[in-house]
PDB file of N, CA and C in Angstrom:
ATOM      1  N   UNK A   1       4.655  -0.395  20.426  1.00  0.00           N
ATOM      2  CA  UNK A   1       3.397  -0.956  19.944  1.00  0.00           C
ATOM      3  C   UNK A   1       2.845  -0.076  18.826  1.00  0.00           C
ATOM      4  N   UNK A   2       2.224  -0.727  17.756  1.00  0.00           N
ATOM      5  CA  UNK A   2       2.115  -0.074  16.454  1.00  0.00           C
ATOM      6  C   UNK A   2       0.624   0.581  16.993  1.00  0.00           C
ATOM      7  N   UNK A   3       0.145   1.757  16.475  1.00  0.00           N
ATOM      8  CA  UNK A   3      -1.152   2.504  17.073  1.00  0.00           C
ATOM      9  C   UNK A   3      -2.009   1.368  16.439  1.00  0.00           C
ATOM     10  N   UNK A   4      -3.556   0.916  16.722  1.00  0.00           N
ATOM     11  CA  UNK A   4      -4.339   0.112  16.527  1.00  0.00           C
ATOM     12  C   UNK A   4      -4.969   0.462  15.321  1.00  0.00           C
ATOM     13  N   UNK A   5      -5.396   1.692  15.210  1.00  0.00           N
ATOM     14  CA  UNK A   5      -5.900   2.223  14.077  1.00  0.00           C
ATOM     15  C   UNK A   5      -5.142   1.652  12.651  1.00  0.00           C
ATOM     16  N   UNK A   6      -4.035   1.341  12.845  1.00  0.00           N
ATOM     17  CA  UNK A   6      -3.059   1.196  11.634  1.00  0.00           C
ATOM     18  C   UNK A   6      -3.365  -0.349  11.428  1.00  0.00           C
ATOM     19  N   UNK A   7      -3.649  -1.100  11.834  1.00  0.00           N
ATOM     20  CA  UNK A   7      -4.104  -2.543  11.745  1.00  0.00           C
ATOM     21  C   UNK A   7      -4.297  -3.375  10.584  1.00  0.00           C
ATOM     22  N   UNK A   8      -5.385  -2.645  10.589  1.00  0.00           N
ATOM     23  CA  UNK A   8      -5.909  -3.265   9.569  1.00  0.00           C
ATOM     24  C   UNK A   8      -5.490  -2.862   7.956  1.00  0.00           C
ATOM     25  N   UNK A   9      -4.629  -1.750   8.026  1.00  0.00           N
ATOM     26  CA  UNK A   9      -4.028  -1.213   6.432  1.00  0.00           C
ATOM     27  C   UNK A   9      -2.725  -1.797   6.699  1.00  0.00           C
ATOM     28  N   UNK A  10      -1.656  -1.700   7.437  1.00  0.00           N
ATOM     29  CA  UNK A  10      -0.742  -2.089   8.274  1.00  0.00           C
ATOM     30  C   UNK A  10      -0.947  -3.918   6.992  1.00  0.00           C
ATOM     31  N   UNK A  11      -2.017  -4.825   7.565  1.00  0.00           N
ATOM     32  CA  UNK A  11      -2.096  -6.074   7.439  1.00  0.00           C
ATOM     33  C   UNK A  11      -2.289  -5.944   5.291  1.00  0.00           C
ATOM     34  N   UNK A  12      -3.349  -5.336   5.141  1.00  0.00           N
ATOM     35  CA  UNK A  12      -3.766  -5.220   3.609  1.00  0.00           C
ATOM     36  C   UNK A  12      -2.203  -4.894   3.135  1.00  0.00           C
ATOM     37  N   UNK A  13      -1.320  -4.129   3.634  1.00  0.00           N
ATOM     38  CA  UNK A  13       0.008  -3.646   2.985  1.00  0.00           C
ATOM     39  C   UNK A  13       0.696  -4.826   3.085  1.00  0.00           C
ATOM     40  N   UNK A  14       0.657  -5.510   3.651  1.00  0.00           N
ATOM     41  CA  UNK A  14       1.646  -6.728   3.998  1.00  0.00           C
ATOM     42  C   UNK A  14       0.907  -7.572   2.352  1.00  0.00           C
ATOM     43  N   UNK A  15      -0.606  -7.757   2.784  1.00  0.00           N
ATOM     44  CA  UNK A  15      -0.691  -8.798   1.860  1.00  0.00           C
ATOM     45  C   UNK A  15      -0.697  -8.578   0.136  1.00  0.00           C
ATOM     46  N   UNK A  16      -0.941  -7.409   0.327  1.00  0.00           N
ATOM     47  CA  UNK A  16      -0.645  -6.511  -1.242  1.00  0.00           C
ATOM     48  C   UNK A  16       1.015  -6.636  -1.957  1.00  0.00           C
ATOM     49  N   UNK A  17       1.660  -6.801  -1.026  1.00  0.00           N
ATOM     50  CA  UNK A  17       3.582  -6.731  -0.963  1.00  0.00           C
ATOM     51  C   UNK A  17       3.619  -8.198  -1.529  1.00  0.00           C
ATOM     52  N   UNK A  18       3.243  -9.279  -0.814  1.00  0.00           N
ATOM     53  CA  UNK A  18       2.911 -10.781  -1.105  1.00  0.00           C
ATOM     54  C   UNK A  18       2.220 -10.538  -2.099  1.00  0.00           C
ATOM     55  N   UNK A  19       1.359 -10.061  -2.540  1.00  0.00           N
ATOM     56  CA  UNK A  19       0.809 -10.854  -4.139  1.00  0.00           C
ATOM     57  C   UNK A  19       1.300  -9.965  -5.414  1.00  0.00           C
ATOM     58  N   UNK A  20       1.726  -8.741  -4.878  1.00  0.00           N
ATOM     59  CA  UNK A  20       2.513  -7.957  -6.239  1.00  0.00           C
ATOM     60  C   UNK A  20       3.635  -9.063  -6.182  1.00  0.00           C
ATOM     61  N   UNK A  21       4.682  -9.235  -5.618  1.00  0.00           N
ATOM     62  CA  UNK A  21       5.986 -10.161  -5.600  1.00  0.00           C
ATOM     63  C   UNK A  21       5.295 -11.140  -5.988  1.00  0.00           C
ATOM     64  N   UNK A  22       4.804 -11.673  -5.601  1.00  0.00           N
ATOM     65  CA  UNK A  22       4.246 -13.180  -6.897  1.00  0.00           C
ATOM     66  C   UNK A  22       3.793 -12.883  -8.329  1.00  0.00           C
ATOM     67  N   UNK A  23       3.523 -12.248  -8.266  1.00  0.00           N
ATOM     68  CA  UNK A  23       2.833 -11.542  -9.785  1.00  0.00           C
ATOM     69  C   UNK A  23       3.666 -10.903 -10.414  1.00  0.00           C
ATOM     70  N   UNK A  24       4.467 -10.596  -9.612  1.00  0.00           N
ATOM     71  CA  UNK A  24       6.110 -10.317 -10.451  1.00  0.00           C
ATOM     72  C   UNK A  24       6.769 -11.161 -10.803  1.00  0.00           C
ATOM     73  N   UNK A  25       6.953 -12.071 -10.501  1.00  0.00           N
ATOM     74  CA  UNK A  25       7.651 -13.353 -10.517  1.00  0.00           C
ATOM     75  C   UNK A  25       6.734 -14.143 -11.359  1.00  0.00           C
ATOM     76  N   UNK A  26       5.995 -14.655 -11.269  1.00  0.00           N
ATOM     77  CA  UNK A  26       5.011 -15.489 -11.906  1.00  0.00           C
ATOM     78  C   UNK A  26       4.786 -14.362 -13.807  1.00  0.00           C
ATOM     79  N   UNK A  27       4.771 -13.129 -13.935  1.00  0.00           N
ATOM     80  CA  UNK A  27       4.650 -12.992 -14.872  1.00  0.00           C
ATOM     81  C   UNK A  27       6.382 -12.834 -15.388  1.00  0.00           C
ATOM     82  N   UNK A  28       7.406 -12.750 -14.890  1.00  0.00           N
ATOM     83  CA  UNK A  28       8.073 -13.321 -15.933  1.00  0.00           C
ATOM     84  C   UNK A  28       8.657 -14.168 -16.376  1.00  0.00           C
ATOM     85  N   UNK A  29       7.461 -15.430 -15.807  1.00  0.00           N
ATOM     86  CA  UNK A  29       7.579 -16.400 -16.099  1.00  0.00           C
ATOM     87  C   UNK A  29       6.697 -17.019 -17.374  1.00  0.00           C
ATOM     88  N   UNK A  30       5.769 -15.974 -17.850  1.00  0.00           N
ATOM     89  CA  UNK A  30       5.169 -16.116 -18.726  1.00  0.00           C
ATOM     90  C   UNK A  30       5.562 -16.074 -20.401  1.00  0.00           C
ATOM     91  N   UNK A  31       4.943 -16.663 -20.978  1.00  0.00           N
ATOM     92  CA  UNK A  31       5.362 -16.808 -22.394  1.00  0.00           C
ATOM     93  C   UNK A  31       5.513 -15.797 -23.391  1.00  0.00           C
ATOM     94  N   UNK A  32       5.246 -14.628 -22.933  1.00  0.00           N
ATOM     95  CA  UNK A  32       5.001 -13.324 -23.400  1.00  0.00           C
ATOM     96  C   UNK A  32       5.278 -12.240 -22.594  1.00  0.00           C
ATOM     97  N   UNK A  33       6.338 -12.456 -22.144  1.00  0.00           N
ATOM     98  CA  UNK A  33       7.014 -11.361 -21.375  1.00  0.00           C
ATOM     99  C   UNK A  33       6.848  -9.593 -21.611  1.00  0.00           C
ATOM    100  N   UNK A  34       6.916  -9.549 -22.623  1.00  0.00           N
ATOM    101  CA  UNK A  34       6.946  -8.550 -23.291  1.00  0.00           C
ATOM    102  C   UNK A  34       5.220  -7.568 -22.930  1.00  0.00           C
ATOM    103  N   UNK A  35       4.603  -8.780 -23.559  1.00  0.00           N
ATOM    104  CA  UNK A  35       2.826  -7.936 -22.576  1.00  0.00           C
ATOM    105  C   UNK A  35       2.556  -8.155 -21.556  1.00  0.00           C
ATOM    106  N   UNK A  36       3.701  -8.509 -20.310  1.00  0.00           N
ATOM    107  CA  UNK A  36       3.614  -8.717 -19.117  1.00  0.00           C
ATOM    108  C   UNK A  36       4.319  -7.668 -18.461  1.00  0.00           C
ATOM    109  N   UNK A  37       5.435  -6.750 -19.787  1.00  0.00           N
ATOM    110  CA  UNK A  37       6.490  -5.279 -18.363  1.00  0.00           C
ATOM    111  C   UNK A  37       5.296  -4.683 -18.002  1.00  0.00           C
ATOM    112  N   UNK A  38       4.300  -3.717 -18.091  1.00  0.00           N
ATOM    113  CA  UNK A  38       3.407  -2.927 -17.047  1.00  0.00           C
ATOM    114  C   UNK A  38       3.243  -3.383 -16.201  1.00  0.00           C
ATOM    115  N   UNK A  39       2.708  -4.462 -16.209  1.00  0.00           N
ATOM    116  CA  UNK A  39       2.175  -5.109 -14.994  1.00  0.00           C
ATOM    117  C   UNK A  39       3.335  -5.649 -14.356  1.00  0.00           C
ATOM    118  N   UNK A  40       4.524  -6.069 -14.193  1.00  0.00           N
ATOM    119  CA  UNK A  40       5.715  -6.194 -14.007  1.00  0.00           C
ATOM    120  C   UNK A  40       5.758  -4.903 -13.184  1.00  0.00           C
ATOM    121  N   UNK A  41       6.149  -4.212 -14.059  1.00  0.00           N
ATOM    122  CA  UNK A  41       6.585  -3.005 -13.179  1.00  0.00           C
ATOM    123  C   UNK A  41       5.636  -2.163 -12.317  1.00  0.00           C
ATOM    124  N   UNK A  42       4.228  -2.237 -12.554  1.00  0.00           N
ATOM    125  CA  UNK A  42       3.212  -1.528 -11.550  1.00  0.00           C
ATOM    126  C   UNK A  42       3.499  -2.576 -10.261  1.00  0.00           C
ATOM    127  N   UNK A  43       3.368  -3.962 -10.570  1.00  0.00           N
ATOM    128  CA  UNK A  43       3.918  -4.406  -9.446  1.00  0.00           C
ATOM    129  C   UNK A  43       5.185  -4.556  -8.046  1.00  0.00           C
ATOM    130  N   UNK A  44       6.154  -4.018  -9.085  1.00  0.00           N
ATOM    131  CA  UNK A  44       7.281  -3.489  -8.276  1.00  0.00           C
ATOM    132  C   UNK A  44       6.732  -2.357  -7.564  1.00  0.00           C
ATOM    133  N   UNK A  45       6.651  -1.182  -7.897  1.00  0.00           N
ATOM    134  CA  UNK A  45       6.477  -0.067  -7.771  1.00  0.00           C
ATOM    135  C   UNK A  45       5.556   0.103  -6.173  1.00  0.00           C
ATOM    136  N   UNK A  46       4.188  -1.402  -6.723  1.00  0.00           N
ATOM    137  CA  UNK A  46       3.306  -1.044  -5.440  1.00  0.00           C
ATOM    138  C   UNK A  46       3.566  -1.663  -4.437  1.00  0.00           C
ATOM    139  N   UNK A  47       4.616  -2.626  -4.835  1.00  0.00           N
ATOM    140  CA  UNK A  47       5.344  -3.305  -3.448  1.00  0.00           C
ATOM    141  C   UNK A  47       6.043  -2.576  -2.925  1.00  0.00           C
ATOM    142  N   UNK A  48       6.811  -1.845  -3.488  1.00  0.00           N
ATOM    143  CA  UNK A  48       7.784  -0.410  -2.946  1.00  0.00           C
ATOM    144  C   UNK A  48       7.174   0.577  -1.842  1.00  0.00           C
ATOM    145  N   UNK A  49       5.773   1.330  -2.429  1.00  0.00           N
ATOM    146  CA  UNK A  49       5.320   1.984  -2.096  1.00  0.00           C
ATOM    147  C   UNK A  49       4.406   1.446  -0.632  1.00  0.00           C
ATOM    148  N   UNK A  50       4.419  -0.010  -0.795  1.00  0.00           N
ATOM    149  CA  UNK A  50       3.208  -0.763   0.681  1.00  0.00           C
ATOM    150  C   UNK A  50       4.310  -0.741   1.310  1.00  0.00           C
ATOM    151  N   UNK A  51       5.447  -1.054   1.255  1.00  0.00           N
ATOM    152  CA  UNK A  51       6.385  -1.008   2.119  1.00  0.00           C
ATOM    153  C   UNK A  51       6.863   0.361   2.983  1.00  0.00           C
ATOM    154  N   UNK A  52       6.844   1.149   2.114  1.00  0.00           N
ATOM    155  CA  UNK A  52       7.010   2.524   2.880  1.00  0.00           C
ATOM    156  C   UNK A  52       6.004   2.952   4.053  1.00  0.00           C
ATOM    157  N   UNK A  53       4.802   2.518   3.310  1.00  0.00           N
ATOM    158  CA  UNK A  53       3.407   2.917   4.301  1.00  0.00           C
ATOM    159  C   UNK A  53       3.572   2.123   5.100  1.00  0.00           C
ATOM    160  N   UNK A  54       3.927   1.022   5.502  1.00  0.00           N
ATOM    161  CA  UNK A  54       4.093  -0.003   6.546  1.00  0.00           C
ATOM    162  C   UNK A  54       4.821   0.464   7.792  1.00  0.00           C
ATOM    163  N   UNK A  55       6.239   1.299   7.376  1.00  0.00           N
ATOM    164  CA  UNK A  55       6.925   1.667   7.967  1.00  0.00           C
ATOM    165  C   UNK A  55       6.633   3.052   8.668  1.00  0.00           C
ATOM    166  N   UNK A  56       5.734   4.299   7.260  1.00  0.00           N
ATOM    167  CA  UNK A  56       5.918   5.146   8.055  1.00  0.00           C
ATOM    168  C   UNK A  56       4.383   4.465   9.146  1.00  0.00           C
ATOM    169  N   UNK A  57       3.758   3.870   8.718  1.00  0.00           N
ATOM    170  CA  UNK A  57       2.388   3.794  10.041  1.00  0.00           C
ATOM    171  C   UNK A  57       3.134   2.796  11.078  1.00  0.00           C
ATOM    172  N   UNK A  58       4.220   2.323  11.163  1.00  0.00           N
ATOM    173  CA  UNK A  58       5.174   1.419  12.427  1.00  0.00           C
ATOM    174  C   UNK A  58       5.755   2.560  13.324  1.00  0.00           C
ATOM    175  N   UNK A  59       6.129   3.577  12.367  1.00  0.00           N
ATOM    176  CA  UNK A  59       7.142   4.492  13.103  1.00  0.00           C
ATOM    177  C   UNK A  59       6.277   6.382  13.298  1.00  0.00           C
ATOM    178  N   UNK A  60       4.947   5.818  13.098  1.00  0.00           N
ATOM    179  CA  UNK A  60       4.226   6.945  13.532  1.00  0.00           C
ATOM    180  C   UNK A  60       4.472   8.135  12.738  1.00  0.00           C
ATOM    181  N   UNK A  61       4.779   7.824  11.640  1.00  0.00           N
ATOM    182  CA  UNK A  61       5.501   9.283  10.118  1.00  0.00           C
ATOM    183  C   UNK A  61       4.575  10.247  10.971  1.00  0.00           C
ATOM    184  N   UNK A  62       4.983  11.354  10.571  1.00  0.00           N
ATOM    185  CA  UNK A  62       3.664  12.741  10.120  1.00  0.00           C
ATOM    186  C   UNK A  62       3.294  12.743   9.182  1.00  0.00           C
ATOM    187  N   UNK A  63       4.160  11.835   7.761  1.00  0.00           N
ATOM    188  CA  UNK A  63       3.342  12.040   6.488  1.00  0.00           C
ATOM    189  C   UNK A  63       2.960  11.142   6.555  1.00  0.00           C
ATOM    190  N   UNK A  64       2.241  10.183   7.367  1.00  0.00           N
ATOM    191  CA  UNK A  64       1.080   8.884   7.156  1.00  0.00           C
ATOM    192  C   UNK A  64       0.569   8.963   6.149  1.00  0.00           C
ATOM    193  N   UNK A  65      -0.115  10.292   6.547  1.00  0.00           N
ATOM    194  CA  UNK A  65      -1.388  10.474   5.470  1.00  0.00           C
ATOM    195  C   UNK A  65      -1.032  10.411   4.071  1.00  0.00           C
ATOM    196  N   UNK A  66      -0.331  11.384   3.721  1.00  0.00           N
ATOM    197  CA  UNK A  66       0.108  11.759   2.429  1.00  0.00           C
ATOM    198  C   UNK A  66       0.917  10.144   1.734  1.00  0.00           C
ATOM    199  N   UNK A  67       1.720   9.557   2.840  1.00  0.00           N
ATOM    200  CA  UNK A  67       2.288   8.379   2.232  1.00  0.00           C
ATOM    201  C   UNK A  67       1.072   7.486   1.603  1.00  0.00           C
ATOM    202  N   UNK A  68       0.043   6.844   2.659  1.00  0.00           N
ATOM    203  CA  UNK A  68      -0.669   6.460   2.173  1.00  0.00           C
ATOM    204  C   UNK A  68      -1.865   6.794   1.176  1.00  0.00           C
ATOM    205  N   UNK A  69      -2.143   8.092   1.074  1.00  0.00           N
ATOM    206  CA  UNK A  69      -2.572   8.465   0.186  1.00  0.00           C
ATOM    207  C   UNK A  69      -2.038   8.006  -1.225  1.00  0.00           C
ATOM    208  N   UNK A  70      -0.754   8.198  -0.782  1.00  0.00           N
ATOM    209  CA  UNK A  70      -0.075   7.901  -2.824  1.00  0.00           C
ATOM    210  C   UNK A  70       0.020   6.550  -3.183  1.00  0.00           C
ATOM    211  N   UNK A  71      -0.182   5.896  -1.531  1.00  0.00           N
ATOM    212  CA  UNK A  71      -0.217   4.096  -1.872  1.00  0.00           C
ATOM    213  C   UNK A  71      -1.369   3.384  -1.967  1.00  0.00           C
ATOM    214  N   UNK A  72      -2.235   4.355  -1.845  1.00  0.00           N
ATOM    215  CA  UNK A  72      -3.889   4.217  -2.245  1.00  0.00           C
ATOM    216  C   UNK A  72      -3.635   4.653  -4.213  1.00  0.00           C
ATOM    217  N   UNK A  73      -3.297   5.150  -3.818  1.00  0.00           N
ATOM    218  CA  UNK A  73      -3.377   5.667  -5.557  1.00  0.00           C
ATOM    219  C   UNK A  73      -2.533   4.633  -6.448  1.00  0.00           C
ATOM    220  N   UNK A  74      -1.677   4.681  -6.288  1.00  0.00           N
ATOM    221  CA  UNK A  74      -0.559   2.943  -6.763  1.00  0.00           C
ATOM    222  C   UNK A  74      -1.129   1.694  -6.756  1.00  0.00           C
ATOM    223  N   UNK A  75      -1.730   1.673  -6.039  1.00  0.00           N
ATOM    224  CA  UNK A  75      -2.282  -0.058  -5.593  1.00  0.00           C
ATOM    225  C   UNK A  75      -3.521   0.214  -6.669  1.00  0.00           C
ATOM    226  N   UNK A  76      -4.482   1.346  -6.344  1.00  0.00           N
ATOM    227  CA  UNK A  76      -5.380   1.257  -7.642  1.00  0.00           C
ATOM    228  C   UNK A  76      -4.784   1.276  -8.629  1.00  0.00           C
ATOM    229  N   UNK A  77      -3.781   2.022  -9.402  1.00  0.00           N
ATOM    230  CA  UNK A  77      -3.274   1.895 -10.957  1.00  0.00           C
ATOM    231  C   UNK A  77      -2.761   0.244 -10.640  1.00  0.00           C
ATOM    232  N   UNK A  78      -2.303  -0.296  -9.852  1.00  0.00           N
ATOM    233  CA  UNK A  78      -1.420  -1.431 -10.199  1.00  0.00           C
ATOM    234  C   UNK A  78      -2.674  -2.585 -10.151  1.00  0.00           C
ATOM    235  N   UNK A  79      -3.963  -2.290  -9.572  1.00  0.00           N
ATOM    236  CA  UNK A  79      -5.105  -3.563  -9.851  1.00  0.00           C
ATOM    237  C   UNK A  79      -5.515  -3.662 -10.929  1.00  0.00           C
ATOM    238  N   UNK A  80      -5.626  -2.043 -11.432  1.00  0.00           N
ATOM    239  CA  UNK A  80      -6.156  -1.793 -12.672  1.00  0.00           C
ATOM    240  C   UNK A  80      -5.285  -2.229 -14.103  1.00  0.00           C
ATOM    241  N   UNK A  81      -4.185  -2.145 -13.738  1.00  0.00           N
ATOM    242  CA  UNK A  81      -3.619  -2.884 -14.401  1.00  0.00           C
ATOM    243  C   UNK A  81      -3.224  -4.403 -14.517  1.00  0.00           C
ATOM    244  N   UNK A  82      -3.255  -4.752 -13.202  1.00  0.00           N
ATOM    245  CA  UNK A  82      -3.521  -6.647 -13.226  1.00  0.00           C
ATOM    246  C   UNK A  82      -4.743  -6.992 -13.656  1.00  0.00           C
ATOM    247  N   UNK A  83      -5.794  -6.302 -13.334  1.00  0.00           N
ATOM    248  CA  UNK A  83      -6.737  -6.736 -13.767  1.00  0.00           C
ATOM    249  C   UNK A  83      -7.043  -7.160 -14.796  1.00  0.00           C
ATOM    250  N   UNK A  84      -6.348  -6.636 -15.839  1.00  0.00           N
ATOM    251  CA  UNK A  84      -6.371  -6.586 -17.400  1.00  0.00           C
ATOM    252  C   UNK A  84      -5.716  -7.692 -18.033  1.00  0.00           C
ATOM    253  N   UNK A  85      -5.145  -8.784 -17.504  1.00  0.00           N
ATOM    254  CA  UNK A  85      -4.479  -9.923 -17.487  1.00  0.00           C
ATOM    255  C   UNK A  85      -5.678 -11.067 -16.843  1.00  0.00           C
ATOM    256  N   UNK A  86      -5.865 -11.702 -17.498  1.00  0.00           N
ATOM    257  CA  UNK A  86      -6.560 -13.216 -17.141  1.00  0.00           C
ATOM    258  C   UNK A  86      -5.859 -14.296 -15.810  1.00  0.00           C
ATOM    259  N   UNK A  87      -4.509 -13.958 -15.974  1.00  0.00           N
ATOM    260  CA  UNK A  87      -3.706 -15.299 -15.295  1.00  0.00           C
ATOM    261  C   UNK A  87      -4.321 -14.586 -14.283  1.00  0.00           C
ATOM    262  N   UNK A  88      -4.164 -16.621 -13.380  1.00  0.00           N
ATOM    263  CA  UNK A  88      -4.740 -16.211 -11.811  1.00  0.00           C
ATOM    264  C   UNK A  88      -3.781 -15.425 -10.620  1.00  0.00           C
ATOM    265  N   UNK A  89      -2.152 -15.530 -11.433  1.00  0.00           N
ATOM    266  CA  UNK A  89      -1.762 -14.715 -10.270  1.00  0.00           C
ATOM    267  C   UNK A  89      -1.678 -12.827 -10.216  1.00  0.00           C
ATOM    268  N   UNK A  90      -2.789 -12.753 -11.675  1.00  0.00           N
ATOM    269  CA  UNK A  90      -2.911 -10.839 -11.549  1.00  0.00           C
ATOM    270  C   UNK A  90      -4.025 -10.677 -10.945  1.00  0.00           C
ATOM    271  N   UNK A  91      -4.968 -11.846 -11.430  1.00  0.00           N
ATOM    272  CA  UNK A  91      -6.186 -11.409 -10.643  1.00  0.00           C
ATOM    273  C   UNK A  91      -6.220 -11.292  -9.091  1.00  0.00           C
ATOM    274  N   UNK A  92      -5.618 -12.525  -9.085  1.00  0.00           N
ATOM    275  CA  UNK A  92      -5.439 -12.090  -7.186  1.00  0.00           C
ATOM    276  C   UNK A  92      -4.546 -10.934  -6.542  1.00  0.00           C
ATOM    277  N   UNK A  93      -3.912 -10.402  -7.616  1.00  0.00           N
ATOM    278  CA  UNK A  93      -3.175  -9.124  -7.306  1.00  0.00           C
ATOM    279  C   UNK A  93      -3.821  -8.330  -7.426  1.00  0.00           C
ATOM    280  N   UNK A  94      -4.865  -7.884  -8.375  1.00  0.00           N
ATOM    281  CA  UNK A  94      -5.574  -7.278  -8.571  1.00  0.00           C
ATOM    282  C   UNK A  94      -6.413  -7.189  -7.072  1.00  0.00           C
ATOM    283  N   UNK A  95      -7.011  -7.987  -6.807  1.00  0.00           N
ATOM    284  CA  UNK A  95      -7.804  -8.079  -5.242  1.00  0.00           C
ATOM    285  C   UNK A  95      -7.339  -7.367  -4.795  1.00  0.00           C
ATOM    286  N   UNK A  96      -5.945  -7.875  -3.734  1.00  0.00           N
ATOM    287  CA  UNK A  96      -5.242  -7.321  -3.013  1.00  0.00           C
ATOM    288  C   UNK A  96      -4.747  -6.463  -2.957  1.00  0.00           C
ATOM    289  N   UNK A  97      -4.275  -5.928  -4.310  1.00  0.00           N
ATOM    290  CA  UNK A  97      -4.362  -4.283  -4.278  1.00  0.00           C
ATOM    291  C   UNK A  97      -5.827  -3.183  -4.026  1.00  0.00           C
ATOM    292  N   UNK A  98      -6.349  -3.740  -4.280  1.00  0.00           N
ATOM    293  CA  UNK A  98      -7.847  -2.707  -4.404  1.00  0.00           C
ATOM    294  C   UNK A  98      -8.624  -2.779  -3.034  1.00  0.00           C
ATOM    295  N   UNK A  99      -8.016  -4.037  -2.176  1.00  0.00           N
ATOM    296  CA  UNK A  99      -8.127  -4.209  -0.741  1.00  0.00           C
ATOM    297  C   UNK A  99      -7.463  -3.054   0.065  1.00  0.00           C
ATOM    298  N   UNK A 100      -5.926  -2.856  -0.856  1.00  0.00           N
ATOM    299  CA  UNK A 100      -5.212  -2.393   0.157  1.00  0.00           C
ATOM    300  C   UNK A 100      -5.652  -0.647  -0.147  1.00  0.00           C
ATOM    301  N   UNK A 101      -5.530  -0.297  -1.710  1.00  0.00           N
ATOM    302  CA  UNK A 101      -6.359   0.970  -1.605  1.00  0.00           C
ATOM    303  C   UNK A 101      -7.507   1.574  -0.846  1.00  0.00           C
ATOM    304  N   UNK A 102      -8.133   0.840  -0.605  1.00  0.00           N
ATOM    305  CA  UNK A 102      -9.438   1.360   0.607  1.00  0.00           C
ATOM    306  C   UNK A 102      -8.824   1.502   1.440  1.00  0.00           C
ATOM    307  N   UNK A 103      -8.183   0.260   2.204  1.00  0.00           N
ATOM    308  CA  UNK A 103      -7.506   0.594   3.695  1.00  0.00           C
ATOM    309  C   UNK A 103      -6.649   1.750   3.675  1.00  0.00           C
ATOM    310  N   UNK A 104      -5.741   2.279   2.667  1.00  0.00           N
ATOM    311  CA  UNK A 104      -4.703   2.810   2.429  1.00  0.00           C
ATOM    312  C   UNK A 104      -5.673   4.559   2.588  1.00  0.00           C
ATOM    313  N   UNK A 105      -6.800   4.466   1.568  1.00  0.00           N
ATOM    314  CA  UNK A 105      -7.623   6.133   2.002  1.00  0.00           C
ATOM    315  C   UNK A 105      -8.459   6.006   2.878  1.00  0.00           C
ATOM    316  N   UNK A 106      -8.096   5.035   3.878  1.00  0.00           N
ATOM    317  CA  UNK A 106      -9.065   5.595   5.510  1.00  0.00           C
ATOM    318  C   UNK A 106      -7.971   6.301   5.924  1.00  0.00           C
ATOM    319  N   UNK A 107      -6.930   5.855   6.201  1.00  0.00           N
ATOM    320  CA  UNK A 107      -5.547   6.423   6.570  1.00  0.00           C
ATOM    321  C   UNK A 107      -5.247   7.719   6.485  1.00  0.00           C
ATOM    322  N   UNK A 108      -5.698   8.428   4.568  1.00  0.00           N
ATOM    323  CA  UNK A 108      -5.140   9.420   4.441  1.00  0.00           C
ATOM    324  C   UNK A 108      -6.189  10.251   4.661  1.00  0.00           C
ATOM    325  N   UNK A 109      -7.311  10.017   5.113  1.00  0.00           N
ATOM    326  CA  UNK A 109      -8.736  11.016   5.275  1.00  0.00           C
ATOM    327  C   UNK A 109      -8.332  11.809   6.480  1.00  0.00           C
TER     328      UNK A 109
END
């Protein structure tokens, strides 16, 4: 059983993973690929990184903290960078990352 405390970042990591992967996909599908790699790739990166935190808070890491700490920090560069895009599938990435950053530094406090 996953500790309870982890819940609710645990869930924000899941849904942050889901809207970077759409927003990856959906921007290179865009007409301008080219002003879409950052955000492309911040999105990989923070799907990478929610995934790790998922696992180490499943499998009880010792570096919880520190993991999620750096996936608090990722998810903010990667909103901050969707943000900066109009289409609706950065903005909602944008959300969901900046969701998952909060949850992500209760974790590492």
């Amino acid at each position: 059983m996953v500790n309870q405390q982890y819940q609710d970042c645990i869930q924000a990591c899941i849904e942050c993973i889901e809207a970077c992967n759409v927003c990856f996909d959906s921007c290179l599908k865009e007409e301008n690929v080219k002003m879409m790699a950052e955000c492309i790739r911040m999105d990989r990166e923070c799907a990478e990184i929610c995934r790790m935190a998922v696992t180490a808070m499943q499998t009880n890491s010792h570096f919880v903290n520190q993991i999620c700490g750096l996936c608090a920090d990722l998810c903010e560069a990667c909103g901050n960078e969707c943000k900066k895009h109009d289409h609706d599938h950065c903005q909602k990435c944008a959300k969901a990352c900046f969701k998952c950053a909060e949850e992500c530094r209760k974790m590492a406090s």
